[in-house]
Short mmCIF file of C-alpha atoms in Angstrom, two decimals:
data_model
loop_
_atom_site.label_atom_id
_atom_site.label_comp_id
_atom_site.label_asym_id
_atom_site.label_seq_id
_atom_site.Cartn_x
_atom_site.Cartn_y
_atom_site.Cartn_z
CA MET R 1 -6.31 13.28 91.09
CA SER R 2 -7.00 11.83 88.18
CA ASP R 3 -7.00 13.57 84.59
CA TYR R 4 -10.93 13.22 84.37
CA THR R 5 -12.11 14.96 87.59
CA SER R 6 -10.67 18.18 86.55
CA VAL R 7 -12.83 21.30 86.60
CA ILE R 8 -11.81 22.84 83.16
CA PRO R 9 -10.90 20.73 80.24
CA VAL R 10 -8.14 22.28 78.38
CA THR R 11 -7.61 22.33 74.52
CA ILE R 12 -4.25 23.28 72.64
CA ALA R 13 -4.90 26.24 70.56
CA GLY R 14 -1.86 26.59 68.54
CA THR R 15 1.75 25.28 68.35
CA GLY R 16 4.52 26.97 66.25
CA SER R 17 8.37 26.07 65.89
CA TYR R 18 11.71 27.57 64.86
CA VAL R 19 14.96 26.70 64.33
CA PRO R 20 18.26 28.12 63.40
CA GLU R 21 19.44 28.85 59.85
CA ARG R 22 22.56 26.66 59.82
CA VAL R 23 22.56 23.60 58.55
CA LEU R 24 25.67 20.48 60.21
CA THR R 25 25.52 17.50 57.95
CA ASN R 26 26.75 14.53 58.86
CA ALA R 27 29.83 15.26 55.33
CA GLU R 28 30.44 18.13 57.58
CA LEU R 29 31.25 16.15 60.90
CA GLU R 30 33.27 13.32 59.22
CA GLN R 31 36.23 16.52 58.97
CA MET R 32 35.75 17.48 63.00
CA VAL R 33 35.79 13.92 64.59
CA GLU R 34 36.50 10.56 63.17
CA THR R 35 33.25 9.26 62.17
CA SER R 36 31.12 8.87 58.94
CA ASP R 37 27.56 9.61 57.69
CA GLU R 38 27.38 5.66 57.46
CA TRP R 39 28.22 5.34 61.26
CA ILE R 40 25.86 7.95 62.17
CA THR R 41 23.09 7.03 60.04
CA SER R 42 22.78 3.18 60.76
CA ARG R 43 23.02 3.84 64.83
CA THR R 44 21.13 7.33 65.17
CA GLY R 45 19.04 7.44 61.85
CA ILE R 46 20.11 11.57 61.80
CA LYS R 47 21.80 12.76 58.54
CA GLU R 48 21.49 17.05 60.27
CA ARG R 49 21.14 18.89 62.93
CA ARG R 50 20.53 23.00 62.78
CA ILE R 51 23.00 25.25 65.07
CA ALA R 52 22.18 28.61 66.37
CA ARG R 53 24.20 31.76 65.39
CA ASP R 54 26.93 32.88 68.00
CA ASP R 55 24.22 35.96 68.45
CA GLU R 56 21.13 33.78 68.82
CA PHE R 57 20.84 32.06 72.72
CA THR R 58 17.75 29.76 73.46
CA SER R 59 15.34 32.73 74.59
CA HIS R 60 15.61 34.34 71.09
CA LEU R 61 14.94 30.29 69.49
CA ALA R 62 11.86 30.22 72.41
CA THR R 63 10.82 33.99 71.25
CA GLU R 64 10.53 32.95 67.42
CA ALA R 65 8.34 29.05 68.07
CA ALA R 66 6.15 31.31 70.71
CA LYS R 67 5.30 33.61 68.24
CA LYS R 68 4.42 31.68 65.80
CA ALA R 69 2.19 29.32 68.22
CA LEU R 70 0.56 32.50 69.52
CA GLU R 71 -0.15 33.68 66.02
CA GLN R 72 -2.00 29.86 65.17
CA ALA R 73 -3.61 30.16 68.60
CA ASP R 74 -4.57 33.93 67.46
CA ILE R 75 -4.01 34.83 71.43
CA ALA R 76 -1.80 38.27 71.84
CA GLY R 77 1.25 38.19 73.97
CA GLU R 78 -0.06 40.46 76.22
CA GLU R 79 -3.55 38.14 77.45
CA LEU R 80 -1.06 35.34 78.08
CA ASP R 81 -1.54 34.74 82.28
CA LEU R 82 1.59 31.53 82.34
CA ILE R 83 4.57 31.11 80.20
CA ILE R 84 6.65 28.11 81.10
CA VAL R 85 9.85 27.76 79.45
CA ALA R 86 11.60 24.30 79.60
CA THR R 87 15.31 23.96 78.84
CA ILE R 88 18.85 22.59 80.38
CA THR R 89 20.39 25.93 78.25
CA PRO R 90 19.12 28.97 80.02
CA ASP R 91 20.61 31.97 78.41
CA THR R 92 21.76 32.77 82.17
CA LEU R 93 21.66 30.26 85.31
CA THR R 94 19.33 33.27 86.83
CA PRO R 95 16.91 35.21 85.90
CA ALA R 96 14.80 32.17 84.14
CA THR R 97 14.95 32.07 80.14
CA ALA R 98 11.12 32.41 80.72
CA SER R 99 11.17 36.44 81.75
CA TYR R 100 13.74 37.51 78.97
CA VAL R 101 10.68 35.96 76.62
CA GLN R 102 8.29 37.46 78.38
CA ALA R 103 9.54 40.46 77.88
CA ASN R 104 10.09 39.80 73.83
CA LEU R 105 6.53 38.81 73.60
CA GLY R 106 5.54 42.16 75.73
CA ALA R 107 3.75 39.43 78.01
CA LEU R 108 4.32 41.73 80.88
CA SER R 109 0.96 40.23 82.67
CA ALA R 110 2.37 36.73 82.39
CA VAL R 111 3.67 34.50 85.14
CA ALA R 112 6.65 33.54 84.20
CA PHE R 113 9.13 30.23 85.52
CA ASP R 114 11.63 27.99 83.78
CA ILE R 115 11.52 23.80 84.34
CA SER R 116 14.35 22.01 83.96
CA ALA R 117 13.84 18.03 83.23
CA ALA R 118 15.75 17.54 80.12
CA CYS R 119 13.78 15.57 77.19
CA SER R 120 11.08 15.63 79.05
CA GLY R 121 10.13 18.97 79.91
CA PHE R 122 8.15 20.26 77.32
CA LEU R 123 5.84 17.28 77.99
CA TYR R 124 6.39 18.24 82.41
CA ALA R 125 5.19 21.84 81.49
CA MET R 126 2.02 20.59 79.34
CA LYS R 127 0.90 18.75 82.85
CA VAL R 128 1.59 21.92 85.30
CA ALA R 129 -0.04 24.45 82.49
CA LYS R 130 -3.51 22.09 82.02
CA ARG R 131 -3.39 22.02 86.07
CA LEU R 132 -3.11 25.31 86.40
CA ILE R 133 -5.77 26.21 83.59
CA SER R 134 -8.27 22.69 84.91
CA ASP R 135 -8.25 24.38 88.27
CA GLY R 136 -8.90 28.21 87.19
CA ALA R 137 -5.78 29.73 88.47
CA TYR R 138 -5.57 30.94 84.63
CA LYS R 139 -7.40 31.43 81.52
CA ASN R 140 -4.11 30.63 79.17
CA ALA R 141 -0.68 29.75 78.97
CA LEU R 142 2.34 29.63 76.49
CA ILE R 143 4.53 26.52 76.85
CA ILE R 144 7.82 26.25 75.09
CA GLY R 145 10.71 23.67 75.02
CA ALA R 146 14.04 25.49 74.02
CA GLU R 147 17.71 24.48 73.23
CA LYS R 148 21.26 25.76 72.05
CA LEU R 149 22.96 22.28 73.20
CA SER R 150 25.73 23.25 70.85
CA SER R 151 26.36 25.56 73.92
CA PHE R 152 27.15 22.72 75.92
CA THR R 153 28.42 20.28 72.96
CA ASP R 154 31.75 18.53 73.19
CA TRP R 155 33.07 19.04 69.56
CA GLU R 156 35.66 16.76 70.21
CA ASP R 157 33.70 14.02 71.52
CA ARG R 158 32.26 11.48 68.83
CA ASN R 159 30.18 9.65 70.99
CA THR R 160 27.93 13.19 72.05
CA CYS R 161 28.26 16.03 69.14
CA VAL R 162 26.72 13.92 66.19
CA LEU R 163 23.57 14.00 68.37
CA PHE R 164 22.72 17.32 69.66
CA GLY R 165 21.34 20.33 67.84
CA ASP R 166 19.62 23.23 68.72
CA GLY R 167 15.42 24.26 67.84
CA ALA R 168 12.89 25.44 69.95
CA GLY R 169 9.10 24.30 69.92
CA ALA R 170 5.70 25.94 71.54
CA ALA R 171 1.72 25.04 72.52
CA VAL R 172 -0.75 27.61 73.10
CA LEU R 173 -3.11 25.74 75.94
CA ARG R 174 -6.52 27.16 76.94
CA ARG R 175 -9.92 26.35 77.99
CA SER R 176 -11.70 24.41 75.89
CA LYS R 177 -14.01 25.62 74.27
CA GLU R 178 -17.73 23.59 73.35
CA GLY R 179 -16.87 20.77 70.40
CA GLU R 180 -13.00 21.27 70.88
CA GLY R 181 -10.61 19.08 72.24
CA ARG R 182 -8.93 18.38 74.83
CA ILE R 183 -6.27 17.23 77.10
CA LEU R 184 -7.01 13.13 77.86
CA ALA R 185 -4.23 12.40 80.33
CA THR R 186 -0.97 12.85 81.44
CA GLU R 187 1.67 11.07 83.22
CA THR R 188 5.54 12.02 84.29
CA GLY R 189 8.32 10.08 86.34
CA THR R 190 11.67 10.49 88.00
CA ASP R 191 14.32 7.98 88.88
CA GLY R 192 17.27 10.48 90.30
CA ARG R 193 19.43 6.41 90.71
CA HIS R 194 20.60 7.55 86.48
CA THR R 195 21.84 11.02 87.16
CA LYS R 196 24.94 9.90 85.42
CA ILE R 197 24.55 8.20 82.92
CA LEU R 198 23.02 11.44 80.83
CA ASN R 199 24.14 14.87 82.59
CA ILE R 200 26.77 18.18 82.29
CA ALA R 201 28.37 17.89 85.03
CA GLY R 202 30.19 21.21 85.41
CA GLY R 203 28.83 24.62 86.04
CA GLY R 204 26.37 23.82 89.18
CA SER R 205 27.18 24.69 92.37
CA ALA R 206 28.63 20.91 92.81
CA CYS R 207 31.66 21.66 90.15
CA PRO R 208 31.77 25.28 89.05
CA THR R 209 33.60 26.28 86.25
CA THR R 210 36.33 27.90 87.15
CA THR R 211 39.88 29.03 85.40
CA ASP R 212 41.58 25.90 86.93
CA ASN R 213 39.22 23.15 84.73
CA ALA R 214 37.62 25.25 82.36
CA GLY R 215 39.98 24.05 79.54
CA GLN R 216 38.68 20.38 80.76
CA ARG R 217 34.88 20.86 78.81
CA LEU R 218 32.88 20.07 82.61
CA ALA R 219 30.46 22.26 81.09
CA THR R 220 29.26 19.74 78.49
CA LEU R 221 27.00 16.57 77.22
CA SER R 222 28.17 13.30 78.18
CA MET R 223 26.39 10.06 77.50
CA GLN R 224 26.40 6.78 78.87
CA GLY R 225 24.19 5.62 75.64
CA GLN R 226 23.98 2.37 75.89
CA GLU R 227 22.39 2.29 79.90
CA VAL R 228 20.22 5.10 77.86
CA PHE R 229 18.93 2.89 75.39
CA LYS R 230 17.31 0.36 77.59
CA LEU R 231 16.30 2.70 80.76
CA ALA R 232 14.56 4.59 77.91
CA VAL R 233 12.65 2.40 75.85
CA ASN R 234 10.81 0.90 79.10
CA ALA R 235 10.25 3.78 80.64
CA MET R 236 8.68 5.76 77.58
CA LYS R 237 6.59 2.12 77.10
CA LYS R 238 4.99 2.23 80.28
CA ALA R 239 4.08 5.66 80.29
CA ALA R 240 2.87 5.85 76.90
CA GLU R 241 0.42 2.96 78.00
CA LYS R 242 -0.58 4.82 81.27
CA VAL R 243 -2.04 7.53 79.49
CA ILE R 244 -3.44 6.02 76.44
CA ASP R 245 -5.01 3.37 79.36
CA ARG R 246 -6.37 6.34 81.65
CA ALA R 247 -7.83 8.21 77.80
CA GLY R 248 -9.92 5.31 77.66
CA LEU R 249 -7.94 4.43 74.37
CA SER R 250 -6.50 1.66 72.14
CA ALA R 251 -3.57 1.13 70.27
CA ASP R 252 -6.15 1.17 67.44
CA ASP R 253 -7.28 4.70 68.97
CA VAL R 254 -4.37 6.53 68.43
CA ALA R 255 -3.85 8.49 65.02
CA LEU R 256 -0.23 9.35 65.89
CA VAL R 257 2.72 8.55 68.51
CA ILE R 258 5.09 11.90 68.15
CA PRO R 259 7.52 10.50 70.38
CA HIS R 260 10.78 12.41 71.87
CA GLN R 261 13.29 12.32 68.46
CA ALA R 262 16.85 11.52 69.87
CA ASN R 263 17.74 7.71 68.14
CA LEU R 264 15.87 5.81 65.38
CA ARG R 265 16.57 2.49 67.33
CA ILE R 266 14.35 3.53 70.46
CA ILE R 267 11.79 4.66 67.83
CA ASP R 268 11.43 2.02 65.99
CA ALA R 269 11.70 -0.10 69.62
CA ILE R 270 8.80 2.07 70.84
CA ALA R 271 6.51 1.60 68.08
CA LYS R 272 6.98 -2.53 68.45
CA ARG R 273 6.27 -2.17 71.96
CA LEU R 274 3.17 -0.12 71.76
CA SER R 275 2.02 -2.59 68.71
CA VAL R 276 2.21 0.89 66.85
CA PRO R 277 2.11 0.61 62.84
CA LYS R 278 5.82 2.77 61.46
CA GLU R 279 3.34 4.81 60.04
CA LYS R 280 1.29 5.80 62.70
CA VAL R 281 4.97 7.01 64.27
CA PHE R 282 6.31 10.73 63.34
CA VAL R 283 10.04 11.73 63.41
CA ASN R 284 12.06 14.33 62.10
CA LEU R 285 15.40 13.50 63.86
CA ASP R 286 17.22 13.00 60.56
CA LYS R 287 16.39 16.62 59.97
CA TYR R 288 16.88 18.46 63.61
CA GLY R 289 19.20 15.59 65.76
CA ASN R 290 18.60 15.44 69.33
CA THR R 291 16.83 19.46 70.79
CA SER R 292 16.42 17.64 74.32
CA ALA R 293 13.01 19.69 75.68
CA ALA R 294 12.29 21.06 71.72
CA ALA R 295 12.20 18.03 69.94
CA VAL R 296 8.48 16.43 71.27
CA ALA R 297 7.48 20.04 70.51
CA ILE R 298 8.89 20.75 67.30
CA ALA R 299 7.96 17.06 65.64
CA LEU R 300 4.02 18.38 67.40
CA ASP R 301 3.91 21.30 65.68
CA GLU R 302 5.66 19.70 62.35
CA ALA R 303 2.97 16.67 62.40
CA HIS R 304 0.44 19.32 63.21
CA ARG R 305 0.96 21.73 60.36
CA GLU R 306 1.71 18.72 57.80
CA GLY R 307 -2.04 17.78 58.77
CA ARG R 308 -0.69 13.96 60.24
CA PHE R 309 -3.98 14.45 62.51
CA LYS R 310 -7.32 15.97 62.38
CA ARG R 311 -9.64 17.12 64.37
CA GLY R 312 -11.09 14.71 66.91
CA GLU R 313 -8.68 11.94 66.62
CA ASN R 314 -6.19 10.89 69.41
CA ILE R 315 -2.26 11.54 69.77
CA VAL R 316 -0.15 10.97 72.01
CA LEU R 317 2.70 11.99 72.94
CA VAL R 318 5.91 10.47 74.86
CA VAL R 319 9.52 11.77 76.03
CA PHE R 320 12.58 10.78 78.40
CA GLY R 321 15.22 12.72 78.88
CA ALA R 322 18.45 12.41 81.45
CA GLY R 323 17.41 12.55 85.23
CA LEU R 324 16.26 10.64 84.45
CA THR R 325 12.81 11.72 83.91
CA TRP R 326 9.80 10.38 81.07
CA ALA R 327 6.47 11.65 80.40
CA ALA R 328 3.49 11.30 78.23
CA THR R 329 0.02 13.11 77.00
CA ALA R 330 -2.98 12.03 75.63
CA ILE R 331 -4.96 14.28 73.90
CA GLU R 332 -7.99 14.40 71.58
CA TRP R 333 -7.06 17.21 69.33
#
């Protein structure tokens, strides 16, 4: 079904984000592993990232971001119909992190569940929530991308520990009123042939954590960087082009592109392939690193609050993640 055949248009009524106080700089990482600020910056664009406290879980990060989005949308927790948390770092394997967030917000009337699509999770959640509101099942939804990746990072692996950080971003979706903007088009995709190039191999049913393998750090992120780079650029380009075309737009009609915040080289490559000038591409990964499902959600909130786009302007969000997953969304704000 085309986005245009949706019975009820859906708008983003509010955004919010939260990052932990603790800042981990490249200079500090130089003392932890064999690396340098110059090496990290030149290859990734990352200068620092945020690290959550030991007693600060993914649900806590998600809740704080959600509170800001709800406040901006002028919607109380008890008014929510739906909560979707996108995460690969849940508080517990079960129940869902969304259940903890629901309780924290007092949103006991809401259906709550998680989505696991890695860095694409927030836009997967947006597509699902949009469809459920468009079909009339719900009046509103809270979607959150939240990660505590520091709990799943091998701090002795210099190829990955420099990349990731913790944080959360949220958005409130509801039925659009006359004169308001709307979500114009969405695109999601998966190619399960590439599951091994970016994954957390341990901790699941295929490789449970045991006393025998606990010291092998199997429940940490591993990545084949070059393979991810090539696949990510192609997947993001195609997804972005699809939603721009489906929304009836051209690249010139887009006020801002908000890409996944993983690597500055990937972001630059995407901007070039979409023929979008750098000043129309939002970047904040220098401050936060790659926060997986939270990355594009945090970037959306920051861009919104900084006034990088205005009412009536078009923006495009585009992401990729482990799985291999990808997604894009075109929005008239």
